[in-house]
PDB file of C-alpha atoms in Angstrom:
ATOM      1  CA  MET A   1      64.361 110.894  93.954  1.00 50.00           C
ATOM      2  CA  ARG A   2      65.721 114.076  95.532  1.00 65.00           C
ATOM      3  CA  ILE A   3      68.171 116.294  93.650  1.00 62.00           C
ATOM      4  CA  ASN A   4      70.985 115.341  96.027  1.00 89.00           C
ATOM      5  CA  GLU A   5      70.295 111.685  95.369  1.00 87.00           C
ATOM      6  CA  VAL A   6      70.410 112.285  91.607  1.00 91.00           C
ATOM      7  CA  LYS A   7      73.739 114.095  91.916  1.00 92.00           C
ATOM      8  CA  LYS A   8      75.064 111.377  94.194  1.00 92.00           C
ATOM      9  CA  LYS A   9      74.118 108.722  91.658  1.00 94.00           C
ATOM     10  CA  GLU A  10      75.651 110.701  88.780  1.00 95.00           C
ATOM     11  CA  TYR A  11      78.872 111.265  90.734  1.00 94.00           C
ATOM     12  CA  PHE A  12      79.139 107.623  91.738  1.00 96.00           C
ATOM     13  CA  THR A  13      78.459 106.415  88.192  1.00 97.00           C
ATOM     14  CA  GLU A  14      81.159 108.708  86.841  1.00 97.00           C
ATOM     15  CA  GLN A  15      83.655 107.515  89.442  1.00 96.00           C
ATOM     16  CA  TYR A  16      82.715 103.887  88.853  1.00 97.00           C
ATOM     17  CA  ASP A  17      83.362 104.276  85.129  1.00 98.00           C
ATOM     18  CA  GLN A  18      86.699 105.978  85.740  1.00 97.00           C
ATOM     19  CA  CYS A  19      87.965 103.661  88.482  1.00 97.00           C
ATOM     20  CA  PHE A  20      86.609 100.207  87.674  1.00 97.00           C
ATOM     21  CA  ASP A  21      89.531  98.946  85.584  1.00 97.00           C
ATOM     22  CA  TYR A  22      92.111 100.159  88.087  1.00 96.00           C
ATOM     23  CA  VAL A  23      90.288  98.691  91.082  1.00 95.00           C
ATOM     24  CA  TYR A  24      89.724  95.404  89.260  1.00 96.00           C
ATOM     25  CA  SER A  25      93.418  95.148  88.349  1.00 96.00           C
ATOM     26  CA  TYR A  26      94.488  96.076  91.877  1.00 94.00           C
ATOM     27  CA  ILE A  27      92.281  93.436  93.462  1.00 95.00           C
ATOM     28  CA  TYR A  28      93.131  90.853  90.789  1.00 96.00           C
ATOM     29  CA  ALA A  29      96.801  91.213  91.685  1.00 96.00           C
ATOM     30  CA  ARG A  30      96.021  90.917  95.408  1.00 94.00           C
ATOM     31  CA  THR A  31      94.056  87.690  94.841  1.00 95.00           C
ATOM     32  CA  ALA A  32      96.874  86.128  92.782  1.00 96.00           C
ATOM     33  CA  GLY A  33      94.726  86.082  89.678  1.00 95.00           C
ATOM     34  CA  ASN A  34      91.642  84.444  91.160  1.00 97.00           C
ATOM     35  CA  ARG A  35      88.970  85.836  88.835  1.00 98.00           C
ATOM     36  CA  GLN A  36      85.922  84.738  90.858  1.00 98.00           C
ATOM     37  CA  MET A  37      87.325  86.127  94.093  1.00 97.00           C
ATOM     38  CA  THR A  38      88.277  89.353  92.302  1.00 97.00           C
ATOM     39  CA  GLU A  39      84.770  89.804  90.907  1.00 97.00           C
ATOM     40  CA  ASP A  40      83.234  89.199  94.340  1.00 97.00           C
ATOM     41  CA  ILE A  41      85.569  91.639  96.083  1.00 96.00           C
ATOM     42  CA  VAL A  42      85.119  94.300  93.398  1.00 96.00           C
ATOM     43  CA  GLU A  43      81.339  94.028  93.759  1.00 96.00           C
ATOM     44  CA  GLU A  44      81.577  94.225  97.546  1.00 96.00           C
ATOM     45  CA  THR A  45      83.957  97.182  97.330  1.00 96.00           C
ATOM     46  CA  PHE A  46      81.723  99.241  95.060  1.00 97.00           C
ATOM     47  CA  SER A  47      78.645  98.319  97.098  1.00 97.00           C
ATOM     48  CA  ALA A  48      80.366  99.441 100.295  1.00 96.00           C
ATOM     49  CA  ALA A  49      81.489 102.635  98.560  1.00 96.00           C
ATOM     50  CA  TRP A  50      77.944 103.428  97.489  1.00 95.00           C
ATOM     51  CA  LEU A  51      76.611 102.872 100.989  1.00 94.00           C
ATOM     52  CA  SER A  52      79.289 105.048 102.572  1.00 93.00           C
ATOM     53  CA  LEU A  53      79.626 107.674  99.831  1.00 93.00           C
ATOM     54  CA  ASP A  54      78.485 110.406 102.219  1.00 89.00           C
ATOM     55  CA  ARG A  55      81.667 109.794 104.225  1.00 88.00           C
ATOM     56  CA  PHE A  56      84.017 110.317 101.276  1.00 91.00           C
ATOM     57  CA  ASN A  57      85.729 113.611 102.059  1.00 87.00           C
ATOM     58  CA  ASN A  58      88.105 114.167  99.114  1.00 86.00           C
ATOM     59  CA  ARG A  59      91.229 113.922 101.293  1.00 89.00           C
ATOM     60  CA  SER A  60      92.376 111.255  98.867  1.00 91.00           C
ATOM     61  CA  SER A  61      91.373 110.334  95.352  1.00 93.00           C
ATOM     62  CA  PHE A  62      88.206 108.318  94.919  1.00 94.00           C
ATOM     63  CA  ARG A  63      90.322 105.482  93.529  1.00 93.00           C
ATOM     64  CA  THR A  64      92.549 105.458  96.616  1.00 92.00           C
ATOM     65  CA  TRP A  65      89.474 105.517  98.836  1.00 93.00           C
ATOM     66  CA  LEU A  66      88.037 102.504  96.963  1.00 92.00           C
ATOM     67  CA  CYS A  67      91.242 100.553  97.471  1.00 88.00           C
ATOM     68  CA  SER A  68      91.204 101.390 101.176  1.00 89.00           C
ATOM     69  CA  ILE A  69      87.672  99.972 101.392  1.00 87.00           C
ATOM     70  CA  ASP A  70      88.938  96.711  99.909  1.00 71.00           C
ATOM     71  CA  GLU A  71      91.692  96.500 102.519  1.00 72.00           C
ATOM     72  CA  LYS A  72      89.274  96.652 105.458  1.00 59.00           C
TER      73      LYS A  72
END
């Protein structure tokens, strides 16, 4: 694994740990409390974030960016 890939993984893991509860709660509210749907959307959101992490440009918080991914 290249150094950039290691740093990318470390950064993403840190952001995941910091944002998971907020993103889960946000999506849970949007799905009217549907736990299964929430879990699926949260997984899809973080997967999409990982795949497009190179496009995150810090114009917003990581948490805001995650929520915008969910809305697409």
